[in-house]
Tab-separated table of N, CA and C in Angstrom:
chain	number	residue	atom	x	y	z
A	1	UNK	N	15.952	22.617	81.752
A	1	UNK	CA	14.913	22.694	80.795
A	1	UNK	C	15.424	22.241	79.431
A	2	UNK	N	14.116	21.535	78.789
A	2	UNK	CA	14.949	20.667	77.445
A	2	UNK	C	14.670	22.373	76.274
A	3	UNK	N	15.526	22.071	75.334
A	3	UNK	CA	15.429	22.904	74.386
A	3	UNK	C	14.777	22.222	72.921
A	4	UNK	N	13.640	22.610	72.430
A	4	UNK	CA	13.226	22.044	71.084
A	4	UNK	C	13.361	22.774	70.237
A	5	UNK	N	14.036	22.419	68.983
A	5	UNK	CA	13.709	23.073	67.896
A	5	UNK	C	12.803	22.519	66.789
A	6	UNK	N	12.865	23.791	66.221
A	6	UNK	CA	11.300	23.795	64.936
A	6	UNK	C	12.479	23.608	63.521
A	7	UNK	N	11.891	22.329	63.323
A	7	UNK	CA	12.867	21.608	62.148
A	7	UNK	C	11.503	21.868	61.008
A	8	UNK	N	11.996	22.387	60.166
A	8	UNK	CA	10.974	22.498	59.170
A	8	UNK	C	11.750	21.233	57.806
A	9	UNK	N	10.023	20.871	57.976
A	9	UNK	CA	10.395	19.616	57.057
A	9	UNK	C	10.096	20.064	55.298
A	10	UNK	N	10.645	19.808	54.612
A	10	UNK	CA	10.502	20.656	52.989
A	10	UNK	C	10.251	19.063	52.896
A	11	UNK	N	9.159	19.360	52.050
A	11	UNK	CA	8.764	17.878	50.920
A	11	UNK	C	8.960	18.064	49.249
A	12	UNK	N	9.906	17.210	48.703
A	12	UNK	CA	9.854	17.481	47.383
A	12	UNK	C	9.224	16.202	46.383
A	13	UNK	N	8.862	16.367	45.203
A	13	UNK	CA	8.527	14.814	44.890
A	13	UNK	C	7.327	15.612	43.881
A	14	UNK	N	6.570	14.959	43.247
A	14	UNK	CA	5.576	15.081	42.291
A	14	UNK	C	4.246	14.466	43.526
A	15	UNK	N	2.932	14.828	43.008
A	15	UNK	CA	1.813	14.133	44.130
A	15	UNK	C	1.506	13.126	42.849
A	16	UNK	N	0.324	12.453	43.175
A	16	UNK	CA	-0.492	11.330	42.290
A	16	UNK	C	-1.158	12.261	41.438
A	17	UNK	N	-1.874	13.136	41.241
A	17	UNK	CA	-2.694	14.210	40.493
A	17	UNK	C	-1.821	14.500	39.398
A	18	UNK	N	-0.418	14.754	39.709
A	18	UNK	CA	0.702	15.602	38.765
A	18	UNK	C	1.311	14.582	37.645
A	19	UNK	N	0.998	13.194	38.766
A	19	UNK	CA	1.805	11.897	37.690
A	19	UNK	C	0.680	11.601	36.592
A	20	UNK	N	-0.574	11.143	37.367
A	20	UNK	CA	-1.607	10.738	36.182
A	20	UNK	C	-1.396	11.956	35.123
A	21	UNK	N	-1.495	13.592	35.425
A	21	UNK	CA	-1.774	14.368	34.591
A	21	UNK	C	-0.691	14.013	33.627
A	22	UNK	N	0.909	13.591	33.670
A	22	UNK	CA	1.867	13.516	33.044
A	22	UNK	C	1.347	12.360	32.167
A	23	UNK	N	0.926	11.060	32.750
A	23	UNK	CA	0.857	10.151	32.061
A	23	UNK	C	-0.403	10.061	31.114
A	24	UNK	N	-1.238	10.804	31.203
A	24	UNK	CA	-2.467	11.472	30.524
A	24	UNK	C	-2.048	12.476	29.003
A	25	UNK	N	-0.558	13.285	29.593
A	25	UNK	CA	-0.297	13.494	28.115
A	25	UNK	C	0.279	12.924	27.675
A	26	UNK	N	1.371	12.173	27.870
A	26	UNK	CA	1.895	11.046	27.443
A	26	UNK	C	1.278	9.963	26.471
A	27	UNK	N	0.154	9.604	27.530
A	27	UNK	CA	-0.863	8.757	25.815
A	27	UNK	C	-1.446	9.594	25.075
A	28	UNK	N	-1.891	11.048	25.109
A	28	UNK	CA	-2.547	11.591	24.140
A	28	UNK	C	-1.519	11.915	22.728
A	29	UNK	N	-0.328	11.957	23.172
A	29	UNK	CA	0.852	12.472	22.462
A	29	UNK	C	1.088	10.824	21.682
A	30	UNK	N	1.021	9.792	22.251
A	30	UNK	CA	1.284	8.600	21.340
A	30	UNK	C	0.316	7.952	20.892
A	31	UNK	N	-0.688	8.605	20.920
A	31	UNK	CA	-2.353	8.217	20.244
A	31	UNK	C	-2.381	9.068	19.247
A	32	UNK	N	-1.772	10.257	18.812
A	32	UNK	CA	-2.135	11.166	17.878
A	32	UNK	C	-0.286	10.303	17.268
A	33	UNK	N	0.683	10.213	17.144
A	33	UNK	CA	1.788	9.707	16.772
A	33	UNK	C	0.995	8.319	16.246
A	34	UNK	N	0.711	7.775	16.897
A	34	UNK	CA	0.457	6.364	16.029
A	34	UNK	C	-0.560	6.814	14.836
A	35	UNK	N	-1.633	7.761	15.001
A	35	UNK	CA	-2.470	7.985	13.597
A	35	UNK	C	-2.053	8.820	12.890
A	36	UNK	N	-1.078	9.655	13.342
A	36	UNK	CA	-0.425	9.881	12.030
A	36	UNK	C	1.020	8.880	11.443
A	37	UNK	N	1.584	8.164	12.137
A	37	UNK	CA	1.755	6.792	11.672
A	37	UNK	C	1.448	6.032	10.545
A	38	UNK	N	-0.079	6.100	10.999
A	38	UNK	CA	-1.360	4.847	10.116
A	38	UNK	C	-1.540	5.765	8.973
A	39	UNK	N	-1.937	6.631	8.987
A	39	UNK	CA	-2.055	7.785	8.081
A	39	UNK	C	-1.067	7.973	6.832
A	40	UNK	N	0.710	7.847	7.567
A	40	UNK	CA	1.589	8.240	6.364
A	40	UNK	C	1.635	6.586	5.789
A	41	UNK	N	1.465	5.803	7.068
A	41	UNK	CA	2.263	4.599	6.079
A	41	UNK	C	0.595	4.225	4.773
A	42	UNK	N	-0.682	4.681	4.943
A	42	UNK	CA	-1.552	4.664	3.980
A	42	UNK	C	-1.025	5.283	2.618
A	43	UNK	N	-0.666	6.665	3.284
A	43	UNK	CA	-0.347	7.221	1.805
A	43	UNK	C	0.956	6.646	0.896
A	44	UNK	N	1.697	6.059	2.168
A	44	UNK	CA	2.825	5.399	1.309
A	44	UNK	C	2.579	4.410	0.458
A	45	UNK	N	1.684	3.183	0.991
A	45	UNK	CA	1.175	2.322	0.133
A	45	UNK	C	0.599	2.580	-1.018
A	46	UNK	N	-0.574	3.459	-1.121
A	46	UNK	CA	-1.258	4.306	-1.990
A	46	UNK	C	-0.456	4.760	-3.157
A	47	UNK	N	0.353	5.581	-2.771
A	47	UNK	CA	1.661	6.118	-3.479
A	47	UNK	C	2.269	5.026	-4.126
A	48	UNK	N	3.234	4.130	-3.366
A	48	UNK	CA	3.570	2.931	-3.960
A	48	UNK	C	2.894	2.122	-5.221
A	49	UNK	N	0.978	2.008	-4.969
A	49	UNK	CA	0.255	1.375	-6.102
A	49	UNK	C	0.184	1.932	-7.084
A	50	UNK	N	0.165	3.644	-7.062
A	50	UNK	CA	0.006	4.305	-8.333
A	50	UNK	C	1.675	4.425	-8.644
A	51	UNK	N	2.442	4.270	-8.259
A	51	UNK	CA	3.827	3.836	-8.859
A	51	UNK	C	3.879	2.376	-9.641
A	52	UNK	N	3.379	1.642	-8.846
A	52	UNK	CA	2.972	0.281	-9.461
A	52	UNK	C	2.763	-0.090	-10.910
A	53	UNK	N	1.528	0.501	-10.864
A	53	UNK	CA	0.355	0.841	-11.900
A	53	UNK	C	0.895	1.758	-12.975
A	54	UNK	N	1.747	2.437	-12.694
A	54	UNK	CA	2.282	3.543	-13.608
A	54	UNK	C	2.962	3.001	-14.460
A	55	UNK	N	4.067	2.086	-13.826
A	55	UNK	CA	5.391	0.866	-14.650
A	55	UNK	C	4.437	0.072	-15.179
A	56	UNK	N	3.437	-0.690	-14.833
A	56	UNK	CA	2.512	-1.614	-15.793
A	56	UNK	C	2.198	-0.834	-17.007
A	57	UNK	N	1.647	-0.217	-17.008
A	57	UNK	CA	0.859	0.783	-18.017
A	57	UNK	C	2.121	1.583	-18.968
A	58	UNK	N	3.452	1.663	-18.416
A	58	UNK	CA	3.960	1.942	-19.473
A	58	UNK	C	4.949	0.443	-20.224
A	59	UNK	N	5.027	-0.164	-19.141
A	59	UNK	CA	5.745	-1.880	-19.935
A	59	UNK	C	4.116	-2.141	-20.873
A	60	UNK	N	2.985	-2.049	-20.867
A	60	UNK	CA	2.242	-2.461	-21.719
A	60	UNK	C	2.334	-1.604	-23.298
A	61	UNK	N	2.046	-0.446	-22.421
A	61	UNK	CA	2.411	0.283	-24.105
A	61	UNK	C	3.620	-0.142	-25.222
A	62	UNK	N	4.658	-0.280	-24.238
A	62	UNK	CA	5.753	-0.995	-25.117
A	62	UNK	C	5.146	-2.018	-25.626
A	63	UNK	N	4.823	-3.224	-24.767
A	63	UNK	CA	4.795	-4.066	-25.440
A	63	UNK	C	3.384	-4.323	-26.699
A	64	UNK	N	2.562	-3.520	-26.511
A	64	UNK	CA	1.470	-3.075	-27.396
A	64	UNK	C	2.331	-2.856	-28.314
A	65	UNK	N	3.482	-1.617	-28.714
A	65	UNK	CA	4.164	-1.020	-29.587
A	65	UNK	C	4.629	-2.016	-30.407
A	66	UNK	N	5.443	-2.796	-30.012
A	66	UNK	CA	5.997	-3.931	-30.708
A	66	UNK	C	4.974	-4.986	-30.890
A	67	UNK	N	3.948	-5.612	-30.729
A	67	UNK	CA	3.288	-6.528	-30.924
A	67	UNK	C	1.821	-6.234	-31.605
A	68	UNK	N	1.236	-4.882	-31.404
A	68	UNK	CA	0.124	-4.480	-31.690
A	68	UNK	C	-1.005	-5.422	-31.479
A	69	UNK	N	-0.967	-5.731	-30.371
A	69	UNK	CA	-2.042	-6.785	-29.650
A	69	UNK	C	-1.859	-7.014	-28.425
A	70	UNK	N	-2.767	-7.649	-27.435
A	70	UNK	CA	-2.218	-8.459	-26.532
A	70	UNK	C	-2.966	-9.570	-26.260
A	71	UNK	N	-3.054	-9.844	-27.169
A	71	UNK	CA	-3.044	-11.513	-27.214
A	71	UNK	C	-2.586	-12.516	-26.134
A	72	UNK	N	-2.651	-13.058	-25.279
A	72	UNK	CA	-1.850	-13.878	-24.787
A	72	UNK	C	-1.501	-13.545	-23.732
A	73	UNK	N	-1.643	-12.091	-23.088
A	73	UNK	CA	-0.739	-11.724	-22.523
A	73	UNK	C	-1.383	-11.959	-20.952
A	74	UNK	N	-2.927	-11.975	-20.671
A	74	UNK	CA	-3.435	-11.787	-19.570
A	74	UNK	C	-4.094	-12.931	-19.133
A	75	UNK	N	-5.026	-12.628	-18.606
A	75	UNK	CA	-6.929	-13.455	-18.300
A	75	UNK	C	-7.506	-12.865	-19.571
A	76	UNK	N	-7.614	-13.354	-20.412
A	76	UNK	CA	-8.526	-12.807	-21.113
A	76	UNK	C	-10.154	-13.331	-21.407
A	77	UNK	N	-11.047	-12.638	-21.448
A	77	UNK	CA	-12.124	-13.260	-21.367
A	77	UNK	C	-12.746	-14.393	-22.892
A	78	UNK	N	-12.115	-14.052	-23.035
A	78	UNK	CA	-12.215	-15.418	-24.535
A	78	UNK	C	-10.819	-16.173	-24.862
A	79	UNK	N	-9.875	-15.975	-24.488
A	79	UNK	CA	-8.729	-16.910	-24.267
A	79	UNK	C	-8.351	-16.955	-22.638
A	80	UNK	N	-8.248	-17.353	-22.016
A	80	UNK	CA	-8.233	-17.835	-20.576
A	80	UNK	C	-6.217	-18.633	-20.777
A	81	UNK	N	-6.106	-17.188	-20.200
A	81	UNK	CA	-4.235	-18.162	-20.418
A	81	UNK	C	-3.476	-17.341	-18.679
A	82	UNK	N	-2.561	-17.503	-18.139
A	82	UNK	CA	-1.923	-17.286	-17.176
A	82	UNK	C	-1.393	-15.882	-17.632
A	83	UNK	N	-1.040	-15.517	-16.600
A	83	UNK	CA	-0.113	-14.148	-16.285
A	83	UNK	C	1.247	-14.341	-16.366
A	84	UNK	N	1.731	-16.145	-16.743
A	84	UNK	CA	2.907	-16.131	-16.799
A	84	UNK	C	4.213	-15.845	-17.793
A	85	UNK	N	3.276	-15.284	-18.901
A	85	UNK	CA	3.323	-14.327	-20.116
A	85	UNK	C	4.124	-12.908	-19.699
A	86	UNK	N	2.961	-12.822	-19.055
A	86	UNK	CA	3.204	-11.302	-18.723
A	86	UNK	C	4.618	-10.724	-17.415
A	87	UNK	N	4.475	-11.887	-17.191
A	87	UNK	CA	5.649	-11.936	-16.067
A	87	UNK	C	6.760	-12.284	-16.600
A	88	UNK	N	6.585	-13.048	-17.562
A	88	UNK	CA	8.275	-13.488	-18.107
A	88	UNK	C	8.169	-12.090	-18.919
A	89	UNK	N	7.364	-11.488	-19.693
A	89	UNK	CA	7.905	-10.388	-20.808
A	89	UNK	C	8.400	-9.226	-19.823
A	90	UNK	N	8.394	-9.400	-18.099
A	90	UNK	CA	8.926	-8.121	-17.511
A	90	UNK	C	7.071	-7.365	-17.394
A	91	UNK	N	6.339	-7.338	-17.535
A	91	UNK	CA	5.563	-5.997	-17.975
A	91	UNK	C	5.308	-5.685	-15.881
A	92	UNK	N	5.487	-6.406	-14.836
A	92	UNK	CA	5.230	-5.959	-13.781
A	92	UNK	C	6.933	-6.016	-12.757
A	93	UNK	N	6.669	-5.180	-12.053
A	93	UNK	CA	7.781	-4.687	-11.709
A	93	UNK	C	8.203	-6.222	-10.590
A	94	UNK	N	9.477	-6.098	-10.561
A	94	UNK	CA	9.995	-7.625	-9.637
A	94	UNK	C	9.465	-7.531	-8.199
A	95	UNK	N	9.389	-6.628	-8.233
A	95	UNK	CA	8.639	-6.409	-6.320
A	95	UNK	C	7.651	-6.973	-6.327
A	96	UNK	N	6.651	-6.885	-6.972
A	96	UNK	CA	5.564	-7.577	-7.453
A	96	UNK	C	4.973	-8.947	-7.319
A	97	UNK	N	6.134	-9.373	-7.730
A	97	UNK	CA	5.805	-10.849	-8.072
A	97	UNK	C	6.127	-11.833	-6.763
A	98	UNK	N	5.463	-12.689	-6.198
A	98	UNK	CA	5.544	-13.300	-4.896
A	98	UNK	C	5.227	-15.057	-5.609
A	99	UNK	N	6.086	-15.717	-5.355
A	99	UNK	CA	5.849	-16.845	-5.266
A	99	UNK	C	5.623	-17.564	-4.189
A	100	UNK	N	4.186	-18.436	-4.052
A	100	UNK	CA	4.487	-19.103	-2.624
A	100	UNK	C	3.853	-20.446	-3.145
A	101	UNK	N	4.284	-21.404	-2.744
A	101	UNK	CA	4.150	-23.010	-3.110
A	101	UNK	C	4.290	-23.230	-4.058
A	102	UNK	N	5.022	-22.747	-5.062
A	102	UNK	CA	4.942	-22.815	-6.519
A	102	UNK	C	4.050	-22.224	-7.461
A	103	UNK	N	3.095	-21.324	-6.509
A	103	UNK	CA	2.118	-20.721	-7.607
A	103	UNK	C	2.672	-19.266	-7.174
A	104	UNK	N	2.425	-18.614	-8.433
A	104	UNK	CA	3.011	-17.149	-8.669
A	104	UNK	C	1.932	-15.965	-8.733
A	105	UNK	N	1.815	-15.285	-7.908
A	105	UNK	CA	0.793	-14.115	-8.412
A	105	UNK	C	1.432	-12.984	-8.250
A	106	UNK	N	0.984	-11.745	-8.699
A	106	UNK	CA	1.360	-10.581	-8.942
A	106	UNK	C	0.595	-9.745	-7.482
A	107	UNK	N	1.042	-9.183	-6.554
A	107	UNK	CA	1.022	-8.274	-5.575
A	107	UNK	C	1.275	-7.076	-5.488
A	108	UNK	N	-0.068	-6.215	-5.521
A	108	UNK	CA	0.195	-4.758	-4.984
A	108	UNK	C	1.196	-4.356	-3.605
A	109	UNK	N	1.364	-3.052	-3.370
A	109	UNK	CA	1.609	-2.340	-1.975
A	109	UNK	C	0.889	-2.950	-0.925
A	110	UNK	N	-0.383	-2.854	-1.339
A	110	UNK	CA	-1.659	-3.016	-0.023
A	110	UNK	C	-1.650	-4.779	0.195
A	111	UNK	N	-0.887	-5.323	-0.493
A	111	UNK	CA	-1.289	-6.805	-0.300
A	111	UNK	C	-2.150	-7.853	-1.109
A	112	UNK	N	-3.291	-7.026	-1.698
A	112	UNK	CA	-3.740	-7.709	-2.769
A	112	UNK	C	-3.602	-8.015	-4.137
A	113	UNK	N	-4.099	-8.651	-4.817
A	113	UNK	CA	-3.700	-9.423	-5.994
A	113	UNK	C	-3.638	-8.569	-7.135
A	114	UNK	N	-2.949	-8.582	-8.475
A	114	UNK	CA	-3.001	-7.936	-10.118
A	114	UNK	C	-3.271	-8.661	-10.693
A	115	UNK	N	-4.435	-8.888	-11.692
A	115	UNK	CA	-4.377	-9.067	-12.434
A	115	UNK	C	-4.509	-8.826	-13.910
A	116	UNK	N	-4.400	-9.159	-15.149
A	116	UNK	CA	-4.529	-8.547	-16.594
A	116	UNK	C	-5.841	-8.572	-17.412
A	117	UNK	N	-6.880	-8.225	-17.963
A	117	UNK	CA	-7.452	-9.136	-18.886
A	117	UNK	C	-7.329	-8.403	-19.896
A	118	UNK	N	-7.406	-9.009	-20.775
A	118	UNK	CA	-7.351	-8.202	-22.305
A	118	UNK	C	-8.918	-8.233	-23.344
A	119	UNK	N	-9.403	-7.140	-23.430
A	119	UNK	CA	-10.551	-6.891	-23.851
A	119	UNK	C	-10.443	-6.592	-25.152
A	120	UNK	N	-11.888	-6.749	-26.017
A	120	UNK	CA	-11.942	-6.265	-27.562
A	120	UNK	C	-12.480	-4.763	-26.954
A	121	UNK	N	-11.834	-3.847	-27.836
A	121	UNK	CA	-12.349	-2.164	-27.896
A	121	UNK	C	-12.588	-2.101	-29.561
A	122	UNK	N	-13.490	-1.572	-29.604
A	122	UNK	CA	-14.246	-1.180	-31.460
A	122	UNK	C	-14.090	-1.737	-31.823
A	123	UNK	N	-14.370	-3.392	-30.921
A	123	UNK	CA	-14.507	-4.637	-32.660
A	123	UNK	C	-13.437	-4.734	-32.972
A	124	UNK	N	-12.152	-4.508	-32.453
A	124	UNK	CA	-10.855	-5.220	-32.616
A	124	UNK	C	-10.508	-6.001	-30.925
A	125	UNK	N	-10.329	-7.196	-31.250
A	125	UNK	CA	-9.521	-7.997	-30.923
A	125	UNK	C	-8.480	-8.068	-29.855
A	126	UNK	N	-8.773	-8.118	-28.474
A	126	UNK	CA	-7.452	-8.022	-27.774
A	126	UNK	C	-6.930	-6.806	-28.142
A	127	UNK	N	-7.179	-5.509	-28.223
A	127	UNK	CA	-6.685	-4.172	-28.382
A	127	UNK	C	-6.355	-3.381	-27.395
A	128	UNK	N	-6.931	-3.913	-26.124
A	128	UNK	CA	-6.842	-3.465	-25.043
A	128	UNK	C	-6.726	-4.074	-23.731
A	129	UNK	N	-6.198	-3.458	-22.652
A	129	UNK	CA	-6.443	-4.346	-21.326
A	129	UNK	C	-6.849	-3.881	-19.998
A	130	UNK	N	-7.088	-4.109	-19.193
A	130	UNK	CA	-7.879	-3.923	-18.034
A	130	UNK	C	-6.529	-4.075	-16.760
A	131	UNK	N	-6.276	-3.228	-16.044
A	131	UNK	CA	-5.595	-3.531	-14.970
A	131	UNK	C	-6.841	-3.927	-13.709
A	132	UNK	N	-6.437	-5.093	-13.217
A	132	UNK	CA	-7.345	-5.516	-11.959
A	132	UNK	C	-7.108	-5.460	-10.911
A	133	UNK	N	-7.008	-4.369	-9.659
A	133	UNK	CA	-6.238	-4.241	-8.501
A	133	UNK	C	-7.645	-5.020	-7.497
A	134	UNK	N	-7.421	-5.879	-7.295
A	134	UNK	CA	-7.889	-6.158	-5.382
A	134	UNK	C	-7.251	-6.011	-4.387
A	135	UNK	N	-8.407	-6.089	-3.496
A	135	UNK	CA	-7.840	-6.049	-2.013
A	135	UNK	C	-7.004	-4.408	-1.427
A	136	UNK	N	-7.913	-3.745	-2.007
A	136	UNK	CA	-7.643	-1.927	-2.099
A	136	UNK	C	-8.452	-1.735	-0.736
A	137	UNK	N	-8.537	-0.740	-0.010
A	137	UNK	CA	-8.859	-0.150	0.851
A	137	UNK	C	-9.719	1.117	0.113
A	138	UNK	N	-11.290	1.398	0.608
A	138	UNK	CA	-11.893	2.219	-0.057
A	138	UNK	C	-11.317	3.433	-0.480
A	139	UNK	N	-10.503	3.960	0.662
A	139	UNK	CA	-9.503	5.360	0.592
A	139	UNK	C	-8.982	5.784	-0.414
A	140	UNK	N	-7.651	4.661	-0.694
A	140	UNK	CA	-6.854	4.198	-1.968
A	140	UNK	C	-7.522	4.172	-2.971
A	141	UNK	N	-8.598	3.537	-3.117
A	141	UNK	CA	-9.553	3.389	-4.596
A	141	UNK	C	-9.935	4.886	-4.575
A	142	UNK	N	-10.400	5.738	-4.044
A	142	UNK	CA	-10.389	7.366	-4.204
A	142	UNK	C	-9.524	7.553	-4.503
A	143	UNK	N	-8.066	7.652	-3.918
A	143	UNK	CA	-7.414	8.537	-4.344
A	143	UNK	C	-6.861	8.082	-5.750
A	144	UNK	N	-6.763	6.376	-5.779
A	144	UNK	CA	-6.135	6.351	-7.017
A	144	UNK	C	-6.907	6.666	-8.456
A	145	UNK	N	-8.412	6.994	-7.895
A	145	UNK	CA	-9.314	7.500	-9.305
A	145	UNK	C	-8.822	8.953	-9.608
A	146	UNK	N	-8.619	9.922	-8.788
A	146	UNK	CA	-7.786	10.704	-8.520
A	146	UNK	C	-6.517	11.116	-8.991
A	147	UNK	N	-5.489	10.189	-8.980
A	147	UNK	CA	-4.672	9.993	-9.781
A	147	UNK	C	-4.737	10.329	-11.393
């Protein structure tokens, strides 16, 4: 007579149910990582422009201090002259400044353009100026009113 034995078979391994569920948190975990990602690198930029903006606004005062005008210095709406004034006197920070084909413009964090104009305030003359940020993201324009 033959003799059989009872071989018990053990299965180990993960099923298909256990993998999707793994790979199910897996993207939820790098879907919430990427927006907060998008999120810090916003505020960094943001941050960055009102750093920006901060060094403009105090290189102008200087140079207001010493010149008591700014004449010359921007776009102005009744003298129409370059920013290349304002770039040689230093008033925007070197990060800033991007040359490409030979033309020079002034660049925020976010990518878009600076520019200057210099306005009459109370009937004086170029007394004042206008910082011009484009190419802001609605967000940024909140927070930097905010600021």
């Amino acid at each position: 007579m033959l003799k059989t034995k009872n071989l018990k078979v053990s299965e180990s391994g993960r099923s298909m149910v256990e993998m999707i569920g793994v790979l199910a948190v897996i993207m939820v975990l790098t879907m919430v990582g990427i927006y907060g990602f998008s999120k810090g690198m916003a505020k960094y930029k943001t941050d960055k422009v009102i750093d920006q903006v901060t060094t403009i606004q105090h290189n102008l005062n200087e140079f207001y201090t010493n010149q008591r005008t700014f004449k010359g210095l921007g776009e102005s709406r009744t003298d129409l002259t370059e920013l290349s004034t304002a770039i040689e006197l230093g008033i925007f920070p070197e990060e800033m400044i991007q040359t490409v084909d030979g033309k020079t413009n002034v660049i925020h964090a976010w990518g878009g353009t600076v520019t200057l104009e210099t306005v009459s305030d109370g009937g004086v003359a170029d007394n004042a100026v206008e910082i011009v940020l484009n190419g802001l993201p609605d967000d940024a324009i909140l927070d930097l009113s905010n600021a």
